[in-house]
Amino acid sequence: MPHSPARPDRQTERTRWTRSADAWDRWADRMAEPADRMNQPLLRAVGLAPGHRLLDLASGTGEPALSAAALVGADGLVVATDLVASMLEGTRRRAAQRRTDALHFSLADMEHLPFAAASFDRVTCRFGLMFAPDAVRAAAEVARVLRPGGVAGFVVWGPAEENTLFRELAAAVDSVLGPDPEAGMPILFRFAAEGSLAAALAEGGLEVTDEQPLRLDHSVPAGRPFWAPTLDMGFAPRLTGEPAERLAAVRETADQRFRDLAGPDGMVPVRLHARLCIGRKA
Ligand SMILES: C[S@@+](CC[C@H](N)C(=O)[O-])C[C@H]1O[C@@H](n2cnc3c(N)ncnc32)[C@H](O)[C@@H]1O
C-alpha cells in the first residue's frame, strides 16, 4: 500500500519541535501515566527484557525511553535519541529525577543513526516515524543497527477521524487561526492507512511480523479542559506568539466543540486510535 503523500521537511520539523519543547516538558510528568498505557503494549510487543540494549528513536520528553530504562535494569542499556536537543532535554530532566543509570542520550536524526551496525537488541519509536522525510531510509537504519534476530516496534497514529482530541482541536485551531500552512495534521496521520507503516518498514529491510491497532477509548465529563495538554503540546508551534484574545477564542471554541459531542449523561466519548507495527531483523 502506498504511503500518504504528506511528506515532512526536516528543517520545518526541527523548527516545529524546537518550538514545542517547552509545552512538552511542562506536561510530561502529568501525562506520564496515560503515556505509559501506550508504552507498555509497545515494550511488550518488542519483547523487551532485563539486560537488553534498546535504542529509542524520537524520544522527545522520554516516552517510552524512561519506562524502558526501568525494564532493562542495571545490566541493560537504553539510548534515548531525538533530532531536537530541547525536546531531549525533557528526558534528561525526568531521568535525573529517577536516577536511572541505564539511560544514555544522543542527538540523532533517525535517517542517519550515529551507531555501529548490529549494536542493539531492540529499537522503539513512538509517534516519531511520520516526521522523518524518508521513512524507508529510517527503517533501513533501524535494520542496520539491530543485531540479527533483533526486534523493532513503531507506534503511529491511526485515522484522524478516530482520534477525537486531534480532530476536534485541529478544527478549533483552524477555525480561529485559519488553515495550517505547514500541514501538521496530514503529516501526523501519514501512516494512518492500514498497511502503510508495514510497507515502509518492509521496504527498509525489516521483516514485518505484526501490525495491530492500539485503541484507548474513554469518556470524560464535558466542560472540563481534559483537552488542554493535547492543545498545548500538539499545537504549540501554531499558538506560540498569538495574542491572548485569539488563544482565548481557540479555547472557547474547543470547549464548545467537546460540549457538543457530549451525550445525555454529560460525558464526551474520546476515541484514541494508534497503530503498532513490529519488524524483525532477519
Ligand atoms: C510526537 S513527538 C514523540 C515523542 C515521544 N516519543 C512520545 O511519544 O512522547 C515526535 C518527536 O520526533 C522528533 N523527530 C522529528 N523528526 C525526527 C527525526 N528525523 N529523527 C529523530 N527524531 C525526530 C521530534 O523532535 C519530537 O521530539
mmCIF file of N, CA, C and O in Angstrom, residues 88-173:
data_model
loop_
_atom_site.group_PDB
_atom_site.id
_atom_site.type_symbol
_atom_site.label_atom_id
_atom_site.label_comp_id
_atom_site.label_asym_id
_atom_site.label_seq_id
_atom_site.Cartn_x
_atom_site.Cartn_y
_atom_site.Cartn_z
ATOM 1 N N LEU A 88 14.863 16.599 23.811
ATOM 2 C CA LEU A 88 15.570 15.582 24.594
ATOM 3 C C LEU A 88 15.914 16.087 26.008
ATOM 4 O O LEU A 88 16.069 15.283 26.932
ATOM 5 N N GLU A 89 16.002 17.405 26.155
ATOM 6 C CA GLU A 89 16.262 17.983 27.483
ATOM 7 C C GLU A 89 15.226 17.509 28.495
ATOM 8 O O GLU A 89 15.519 17.294 29.665
ATOM 9 N N GLY A 90 13.974 17.383 28.043
ATOM 10 C CA GLY A 90 12.903 16.928 28.937
ATOM 11 C C GLY A 90 13.188 15.526 29.452
ATOM 12 O O GLY A 90 12.935 15.217 30.623
ATOM 13 N N THR A 91 13.696 14.663 28.585
ATOM 14 C CA THR A 91 14.038 13.295 29.024
ATOM 15 C C THR A 91 15.164 13.353 30.050
ATOM 16 O O THR A 91 15.135 12.658 31.071
ATOM 17 N N ARG A 92 16.157 14.190 29.780
ATOM 18 C CA ARG A 92 17.289 14.322 30.730
ATOM 19 C C ARG A 92 16.785 14.772 32.100
ATOM 20 O O ARG A 92 17.177 14.217 33.130
ATOM 21 N N ARG A 93 15.922 15.784 32.096
ATOM 22 C CA ARG A 93 15.399 16.297 33.365
ATOM 23 C C ARG A 93 14.654 15.203 34.124
ATOM 24 O O ARG A 93 14.864 14.991 35.318
ATOM 25 N N ARG A 94 13.807 14.481 33.405
ATOM 26 C CA ARG A 94 12.995 13.454 34.056
ATOM 27 C C ARG A 94 13.865 12.282 34.520
ATOM 28 O O ARG A 94 13.613 11.694 35.567
ATOM 29 N N ALA A 95 14.893 11.960 33.718
ATOM 30 C CA ALA A 95 15.784 10.853 34.092
ATOM 31 C C ALA A 95 16.564 11.205 35.355
ATOM 32 O O ALA A 95 16.773 10.353 36.231
ATOM 33 N N ALA A 96 16.970 12.473 35.474
ATOM 34 C CA ALA A 96 17.753 12.897 36.642
ATOM 35 C C ALA A 96 16.929 12.707 37.914
ATOM 36 O O ALA A 96 17.457 12.307 38.957
ATOM 37 N N GLN A 97 15.610 12.949 37.818
ATOM 38 C CA GLN A 97 14.744 12.770 38.999
ATOM 39 C C GLN A 97 14.677 11.303 39.420
ATOM 40 O O GLN A 97 14.450 10.985 40.567
ATOM 41 N N ARG A 98 14.826 10.420 38.428
ATOM 42 C CA ARG A 98 14.658 8.983 38.734
ATOM 43 C C ARG A 98 15.971 8.259 38.968
ATOM 44 O O ARG A 98 15.975 7.085 39.284
ATOM 45 N N ARG A 99 17.083 8.921 38.694
ATOM 46 C CA ARG A 99 18.422 8.301 38.831
ATOM 47 C C ARG A 99 18.499 6.972 38.077
ATOM 48 O O ARG A 99 18.825 5.933 38.653
ATOM 49 N N THR A 100 18.159 7.028 36.796
ATOM 50 C CA THR A 100 18.178 5.788 36.005
ATOM 51 C C THR A 100 19.536 5.653 35.334
ATOM 52 O O THR A 100 19.822 6.351 34.370
ATOM 53 N N ASP A 101 20.368 4.747 35.854
ATOM 54 C CA ASP A 101 21.718 4.594 35.303
ATOM 55 C C ASP A 101 21.708 4.004 33.894
ATOM 56 O O ASP A 101 22.642 4.205 33.126
ATOM 57 N N ALA A 102 20.658 3.250 33.565
ATOM 58 C CA ALA A 102 20.639 2.561 32.266
ATOM 59 C C ALA A 102 20.442 3.522 31.104
ATOM 60 O O ALA A 102 20.651 3.151 29.951
ATOM 61 N N LEU A 103 20.019 4.767 31.376
ATOM 62 C CA LEU A 103 19.618 5.670 30.288
ATOM 63 C C LEU A 103 20.774 6.555 29.811
ATOM 64 O O LEU A 103 21.425 7.228 30.607
ATOM 65 N N HIS A 104 20.995 6.529 28.497
ATOM 66 C CA HIS A 104 22.006 7.384 27.878
ATOM 67 C C HIS A 104 21.313 8.237 26.816
ATOM 68 O O HIS A 104 20.195 7.923 26.410
ATOM 69 N N PHE A 105 21.990 9.268 26.326
ATOM 70 C CA PHE A 105 21.349 10.222 25.419
ATOM 71 C C PHE A 105 22.216 10.467 24.204
ATOM 72 O O PHE A 105 23.439 10.501 24.308
ATOM 73 N N SER A 106 21.567 10.691 23.076
ATOM 74 C CA SER A 106 22.324 11.042 21.880
ATOM 75 C C SER A 106 21.411 11.825 20.935
ATOM 76 O O SER A 106 20.290 11.404 20.666
ATOM 77 N N LEU A 107 21.898 12.958 20.448
ATOM 78 C CA LEU A 107 21.146 13.669 19.414
ATOM 79 C C LEU A 107 21.292 12.865 18.136
ATOM 80 O O LEU A 107 22.412 12.538 17.729
ATOM 81 N N ALA A 108 20.194 12.510 17.511
ATOM 82 C CA ALA A 108 20.305 11.667 16.320
ATOM 83 C C ALA A 108 19.096 11.831 15.415
ATOM 84 O O ALA A 108 17.950 11.769 15.869
ATOM 85 N N ASP A 109 19.376 12.055 14.151
ATOM 86 C CA ASP A 109 18.349 12.016 13.114
ATOM 87 C C ASP A 109 18.139 10.545 12.772
ATOM 88 O O ASP A 109 19.110 9.838 12.456
ATOM 89 N N MET A 110 16.914 10.087 12.837
ATOM 90 C CA MET A 110 16.697 8.638 12.649
ATOM 91 C C MET A 110 17.050 8.157 11.241
ATOM 92 O O MET A 110 17.181 6.959 11.010
ATOM 93 N N GLU A 111 17.246 9.068 10.318
ATOM 94 C CA GLU A 111 17.664 8.658 8.967
ATOM 95 C C GLU A 111 19.181 8.489 8.867
ATOM 96 O O GLU A 111 19.685 7.988 7.854
ATOM 97 N N HIS A 112 19.921 8.969 9.885
ATOM 98 C CA HIS A 112 21.391 8.888 9.861
ATOM 99 C C HIS A 112 21.851 8.563 11.280
ATOM 100 O O HIS A 112 22.318 9.441 12.000
ATOM 101 N N LEU A 113 21.716 7.326 11.680
ATOM 102 C CA LEU A 113 21.981 6.982 13.079
ATOM 103 C C LEU A 113 23.481 6.874 13.352
ATOM 104 O O LEU A 113 24.192 6.179 12.605
ATOM 105 N N PRO A 114 23.948 7.538 14.428
ATOM 106 C CA PRO A 114 25.389 7.528 14.725
ATOM 107 C C PRO A 114 25.798 6.306 15.554
ATOM 108 O O PRO A 114 26.465 6.440 16.584
ATOM 109 N N PHE A 115 25.376 5.107 15.118
ATOM 110 C CA PHE A 115 25.668 3.884 15.862
ATOM 111 C C PHE A 115 26.179 2.818 14.910
ATOM 112 O O PHE A 115 25.785 2.784 13.735
ATOM 113 N N ALA A 116 27.012 1.934 15.467
ATOM 114 C CA ALA A 116 27.584 0.856 14.652
ATOM 115 C C ALA A 116 26.503 -0.160 14.288
ATOM 116 O O ALA A 116 25.475 -0.271 14.972
ATOM 117 N N ALA A 117 26.749 -0.899 13.218
ATOM 118 C CA ALA A 117 25.841 -1.970 12.808
ATOM 119 C C ALA A 117 25.698 -2.987 13.937
ATOM 120 O O ALA A 117 26.643 -3.227 14.693
ATOM 121 N N ALA A 118 24.516 -3.560 14.050
ATOM 122 C CA ALA A 118 24.225 -4.658 14.980
ATOM 123 C C ALA A 118 24.510 -4.306 16.439
ATOM 124 O O ALA A 118 24.922 -5.160 17.215
ATOM 125 N N SER A 119 24.307 -3.024 16.832
ATOM 126 C CA SER A 119 24.655 -2.670 18.210
ATOM 127 C C SER A 119 23.480 -2.703 19.187
ATOM 128 O O SER A 119 23.676 -2.459 20.376
ATOM 129 N N PHE A 120 22.270 -3.000 18.711
ATOM 130 C CA PHE A 120 21.118 -3.020 19.629
ATOM 131 C C PHE A 120 20.311 -4.310 19.490
ATOM 132 O O PHE A 120 20.198 -4.878 18.402
ATOM 133 N N ASP A 121 19.696 -4.715 20.630
ATOM 134 C CA ASP A 121 18.787 -5.877 20.626
ATOM 135 C C ASP A 121 17.380 -5.462 20.225
ATOM 136 O O ASP A 121 16.628 -6.263 19.676
ATOM 137 N N ARG A 122 17.017 -4.243 20.596
ATOM 138 C CA ARG A 122 15.662 -3.744 20.356
ATOM 139 C C ARG A 122 15.719 -2.275 19.946
ATOM 140 O O ARG A 122 16.611 -1.536 20.380
ATOM 141 N N VAL A 123 14.734 -1.867 19.122
ATOM 142 C CA VAL A 123 14.563 -0.447 18.771
ATOM 143 C C VAL A 123 13.088 -0.113 18.964
ATOM 144 O O VAL A 123 12.207 -0.907 18.607
ATOM 145 N N THR A 124 12.809 1.059 19.543
ATOM 146 C CA THR A 124 11.422 1.540 19.628
ATOM 147 C C THR A 124 11.337 2.934 19.026
ATOM 148 O O THR A 124 12.323 3.690 19.027
ATOM 149 N N CYS A 125 10.158 3.261 18.545
ATOM 150 C CA CYS A 125 9.919 4.610 18.021
ATOM 151 C C CYS A 125 8.429 4.885 18.192
ATOM 152 O O CYS A 125 7.604 4.304 17.493
ATOM 153 N N ARG A 126 8.102 5.746 19.152
ATOM 154 C CA ARG A 126 6.699 6.023 19.483
ATOM 155 C C ARG A 126 6.320 7.385 18.921
ATOM 156 O O ARG A 126 6.878 8.409 19.302
ATOM 157 N N PHE A 127 5.400 7.410 18.004
ATOM 158 C CA PHE A 127 4.914 8.644 17.382
ATOM 159 C C PHE A 127 6.052 9.497 16.830
ATOM 160 O O PHE A 127 6.115 10.703 17.065
ATOM 161 N N GLY A 128 6.966 8.842 16.086
ATOM 162 C CA GLY A 128 8.099 9.586 15.535
ATOM 163 C C GLY A 128 8.331 9.371 14.048
ATOM 164 O O GLY A 128 8.753 10.293 13.349
ATOM 165 N N LEU A 129 8.040 8.166 13.555
ATOM 166 C CA LEU A 129 8.457 7.851 12.181
ATOM 167 C C LEU A 129 7.810 8.766 11.141
ATOM 168 O O LEU A 129 8.403 9.069 10.105
ATOM 169 N N MET A 130 6.611 9.239 11.431
ATOM 170 C CA MET A 130 5.912 10.080 10.443
ATOM 171 C C MET A 130 6.630 11.396 10.164
ATOM 172 O O MET A 130 6.384 12.037 9.148
ATOM 173 N N PHE A 131 7.543 11.794 11.088
ATOM 174 C CA PHE A 131 8.230 13.076 10.913
ATOM 175 C C PHE A 131 9.528 12.948 10.133
ATOM 176 O O PHE A 131 10.178 13.955 9.861
ATOM 177 N N ALA A 132 9.926 11.737 9.803
ATOM 178 C CA ALA A 132 11.144 11.542 9.003
ATOM 179 C C ALA A 132 10.789 11.723 7.528
ATOM 180 O O ALA A 132 9.918 11.019 7.014
ATOM 181 N N PRO A 133 11.441 12.658 6.841
ATOM 182 C CA PRO A 133 11.101 12.863 5.415
ATOM 183 C C PRO A 133 11.193 11.565 4.618
ATOM 184 O O PRO A 133 10.349 11.293 3.771
ATOM 185 N N ASP A 134 12.221 10.750 4.908
ATOM 186 C CA ASP A 134 12.373 9.482 4.196
ATOM 187 C C ASP A 134 12.242 8.340 5.217
ATOM 188 O O ASP A 134 13.233 7.860 5.783
ATOM 189 N N ALA A 135 11.006 7.912 5.435
ATOM 190 C CA ALA A 135 10.746 6.906 6.475
ATOM 191 C C ALA A 135 11.368 5.557 6.111
ATOM 192 O O ALA A 135 11.746 4.780 6.997
ATOM 193 N N VAL A 136 11.486 5.277 4.828
ATOM 194 C CA VAL A 136 12.092 4.000 4.404
ATOM 195 C C VAL A 136 13.569 3.990 4.783
ATOM 196 O O VAL A 136 14.105 2.988 5.256
ATOM 197 N N ARG A 137 14.210 5.136 4.595
ATOM 198 C CA ARG A 137 15.615 5.231 4.991
ATOM 199 C C ARG A 137 15.766 5.042 6.508
ATOM 200 O O ARG A 137 16.698 4.378 6.978
ATOM 201 N N ALA A 138 14.840 5.638 7.266
ATOM 202 C CA ALA A 138 14.880 5.463 8.727
ATOM 203 C C ALA A 138 14.727 3.976 9.074
ATOM 204 O O ALA A 138 15.436 3.460 9.944
ATOM 205 N N ALA A 139 13.804 3.289 8.396
ATOM 206 C CA ALA A 139 13.610 1.851 8.658
ATOM 207 C C ALA A 139 14.881 1.074 8.304
ATOM 208 O O ALA A 139 15.264 0.125 9.015
ATOM 209 N N ALA A 140 15.556 1.485 7.232
ATOM 210 C CA ALA A 140 16.798 0.810 6.827
ATOM 211 C C ALA A 140 17.891 1.037 7.876
ATOM 212 O O ALA A 140 18.698 0.129 8.157
ATOM 213 N N GLU A 141 17.906 2.222 8.464
ATOM 214 C CA GLU A 141 18.869 2.494 9.529
ATOM 215 C C GLU A 141 18.585 1.619 10.749
ATOM 216 O O GLU A 141 19.506 1.108 11.397
ATOM 217 N N VAL A 142 17.301 1.435 11.042
ATOM 218 C CA VAL A 142 16.931 0.565 12.163
ATOM 219 C C VAL A 142 17.411 -0.865 11.883
ATOM 220 O O VAL A 142 18.003 -1.522 12.749
ATOM 221 N N ALA A 143 17.185 -1.308 10.644
ATOM 222 C CA ALA A 143 17.622 -2.669 10.280
ATOM 223 C C ALA A 143 19.150 -2.788 10.415
ATOM 224 O O ALA A 143 19.663 -3.823 10.843
ATOM 225 N N ARG A 144 19.865 -1.722 10.087
ATOM 226 C CA ARG A 144 21.335 -1.769 10.162
ATOM 227 C C ARG A 144 21.815 -1.864 11.617
ATOM 228 O O ARG A 144 22.693 -2.658 11.935
ATOM 229 N N VAL A 145 21.213 -1.075 12.522
ATOM 230 C CA VAL A 145 21.749 -1.043 13.895
ATOM 231 C C VAL A 145 21.233 -2.188 14.766
ATOM 232 O O VAL A 145 21.756 -2.427 15.851
ATOM 233 N N LEU A 146 20.187 -2.910 14.288
ATOM 234 C CA LEU A 146 19.702 -4.077 15.043
ATOM 235 C C LEU A 146 20.624 -5.263 14.812
ATOM 236 O O LEU A 146 21.110 -5.470 13.691
ATOM 237 N N ARG A 147 20.814 -6.069 15.834
ATOM 238 C CA ARG A 147 21.546 -7.331 15.645
ATOM 239 C C ARG A 147 20.627 -8.319 14.928
ATOM 240 O O ARG A 147 19.384 -8.170 14.993
ATOM 241 N N PRO A 148 21.168 -9.309 14.255
ATOM 242 C CA PRO A 148 20.307 -10.320 13.632
ATOM 243 C C PRO A 148 19.369 -10.928 14.678
ATOM 244 O O PRO A 148 19.803 -11.250 15.789
ATOM 245 N N GLY A 149 18.094 -11.026 14.327
ATOM 246 C CA GLY A 149 17.100 -11.528 15.288
ATOM 247 C C GLY A 149 16.536 -10.433 16.185
ATOM 248 O O GLY A 149 15.599 -10.676 16.941
ATOM 249 N N GLY A 150 17.109 -9.228 16.097
ATOM 250 C CA GLY A 150 16.623 -8.095 16.898
ATOM 251 C C GLY A 150 15.253 -7.636 16.417
ATOM 252 O O GLY A 150 14.845 -7.919 15.288
ATOM 253 N N VAL A 151 14.546 -6.912 17.289
ATOM 254 C CA VAL A 151 13.154 -6.556 17.012
ATOM 255 C C VAL A 151 12.952 -5.049 17.191
ATOM 256 O O VAL A 151 13.490 -4.451 18.132
ATOM 257 N N ALA A 152 12.167 -4.454 16.286
ATOM 258 C CA ALA A 152 11.841 -3.029 16.380
ATOM 259 C C ALA A 152 10.331 -2.854 16.444
ATOM 260 O O ALA A 152 9.590 -3.579 15.779
ATOM 261 N N GLY A 153 9.874 -1.893 17.247
ATOM 262 C CA GLY A 153 8.443 -1.603 17.353
ATOM 263 C C GLY A 153 8.182 -0.131 17.094
ATOM 264 O O GLY A 153 8.882 0.733 17.637
ATOM 265 N N PHE A 154 7.185 0.134 16.263
ATOM 266 C CA PHE A 154 6.831 1.513 15.893
ATOM 267 C C PHE A 154 5.368 1.759 16.243
ATOM 268 O O PHE A 154 4.512 0.912 15.934
ATOM 269 N N VAL A 155 5.093 2.924 16.826
ATOM 270 C CA VAL A 155 3.697 3.326 17.055
ATOM 271 C C VAL A 155 3.447 4.606 16.260
ATOM 272 O O VAL A 155 4.261 5.540 16.292
ATOM 273 N N VAL A 156 2.356 4.603 15.501
ATOM 274 C CA VAL A 156 1.950 5.790 14.723
ATOM 275 C C VAL A 156 0.461 6.021 14.984
ATOM 276 O O VAL A 156 -0.213 5.166 15.554
ATOM 277 N N TRP A 157 -0.050 7.156 14.532
ATOM 278 C CA TRP A 157 -1.473 7.437 14.695
ATOM 279 C C TRP A 157 -2.306 6.715 13.645
ATOM 280 O O TRP A 157 -1.902 6.627 12.485
ATOM 281 N N GLY A 158 -3.452 6.213 14.063
ATOM 282 C CA GLY A 158 -4.451 5.700 13.140
ATOM 283 C C GLY A 158 -5.219 6.874 12.530
ATOM 284 O O GLY A 158 -4.772 8.022 12.618
ATOM 285 N N PRO A 159 -6.374 6.627 11.923
ATOM 286 C CA PRO A 159 -7.090 7.688 11.203
ATOM 287 C C PRO A 159 -7.483 8.879 12.087
ATOM 288 O O PRO A 159 -7.897 8.695 13.234
ATOM 289 N N ALA A 160 -7.368 10.086 11.521
ATOM 290 C CA ALA A 160 -7.673 11.319 12.268
ATOM 291 C C ALA A 160 -9.100 11.300 12.806
ATOM 292 O O ALA A 160 -9.356 11.718 13.943
ATOM 293 N N GLU A 161 -10.032 10.784 11.990
ATOM 294 C CA GLU A 161 -11.432 10.826 12.441
ATOM 295 C C GLU A 161 -11.673 9.922 13.650
ATOM 296 O O GLU A 161 -12.677 10.069 14.351
ATOM 297 N N GLU A 162 -10.746 8.998 13.920
ATOM 298 C CA GLU A 162 -10.877 8.138 15.103
ATOM 299 C C GLU A 162 -9.971 8.595 16.244
ATOM 300 O O GLU A 162 -9.728 7.845 17.197
ATOM 301 N N ASN A 163 -9.456 9.803 16.131
ATOM 302 C CA ASN A 163 -8.671 10.404 17.205
ATOM 303 C C ASN A 163 -9.338 11.721 17.585
ATOM 304 O O ASN A 163 -9.011 12.794 17.049
ATOM 305 N N THR A 164 -10.284 11.609 18.508
ATOM 306 C CA THR A 164 -11.185 12.715 18.834
ATOM 307 C C THR A 164 -10.440 14.000 19.205
ATOM 308 O O THR A 164 -10.810 15.090 18.759
ATOM 309 N N LEU A 165 -9.420 13.874 20.045
ATOM 310 C CA LEU A 165 -8.756 15.095 20.521
ATOM 311 C C LEU A 165 -8.120 15.871 19.370
ATOM 312 O O LEU A 165 -8.341 17.068 19.217
ATOM 313 N N PHE A 166 -7.332 15.182 18.542
ATOM 314 C CA PHE A 166 -6.678 15.876 17.417
ATOM 315 C C PHE A 166 -7.718 16.431 16.444
ATOM 316 O O PHE A 166 -7.589 17.553 15.946
ATOM 317 N N ARG A 167 -8.720 15.625 16.156
ATOM 318 C CA ARG A 167 -9.731 16.034 15.169
ATOM 319 C C ARG A 167 -10.440 17.319 15.616
ATOM 320 O O ARG A 167 -10.515 18.293 14.870
ATOM 321 N N GLU A 168 -10.907 17.334 16.853
ATOM 322 C CA GLU A 168 -11.673 18.488 17.335
ATOM 323 C C GLU A 168 -10.781 19.702 17.569
ATOM 324 O O GLU A 168 -11.173 20.836 17.282
ATOM 325 N N LEU A 169 -9.569 19.454 18.104
ATOM 326 C CA LEU A 169 -8.675 20.590 18.384
ATOM 327 C C LEU A 169 -8.159 21.218 17.098
ATOM 328 O O LEU A 169 -8.057 22.451 16.998
ATOM 329 N N ALA A 170 -7.851 20.391 16.098
ATOM 330 C CA ALA A 170 -7.395 20.957 14.813
ATOM 331 C C ALA A 170 -8.504 21.809 14.212
ATOM 332 O O ALA A 170 -8.250 22.913 13.688
ATOM 333 N N ALA A 171 -9.751 21.344 14.317
ATOM 334 C CA ALA A 171 -10.871 22.123 13.778
ATOM 335 C C ALA A 171 -11.019 23.438 14.546
ATOM 336 O O ALA A 171 -11.259 24.498 13.945
ATOM 337 N N ALA A 172 -10.846 23.380 15.872
ATOM 338 C CA ALA A 172 -10.969 24.604 16.680
ATOM 339 C C ALA A 172 -9.854 25.601 16.334
ATOM 340 O O ALA A 172 -10.108 26.797 16.138
ATOM 341 N N VAL A 173 -8.631 25.103 16.237
ATOM 342 C CA VAL A 173 -7.490 25.988 15.927
ATOM 343 C C VAL A 173 -7.669 26.582 14.526
ATOM 344 O O VAL A 173 -7.523 27.800 14.321
#
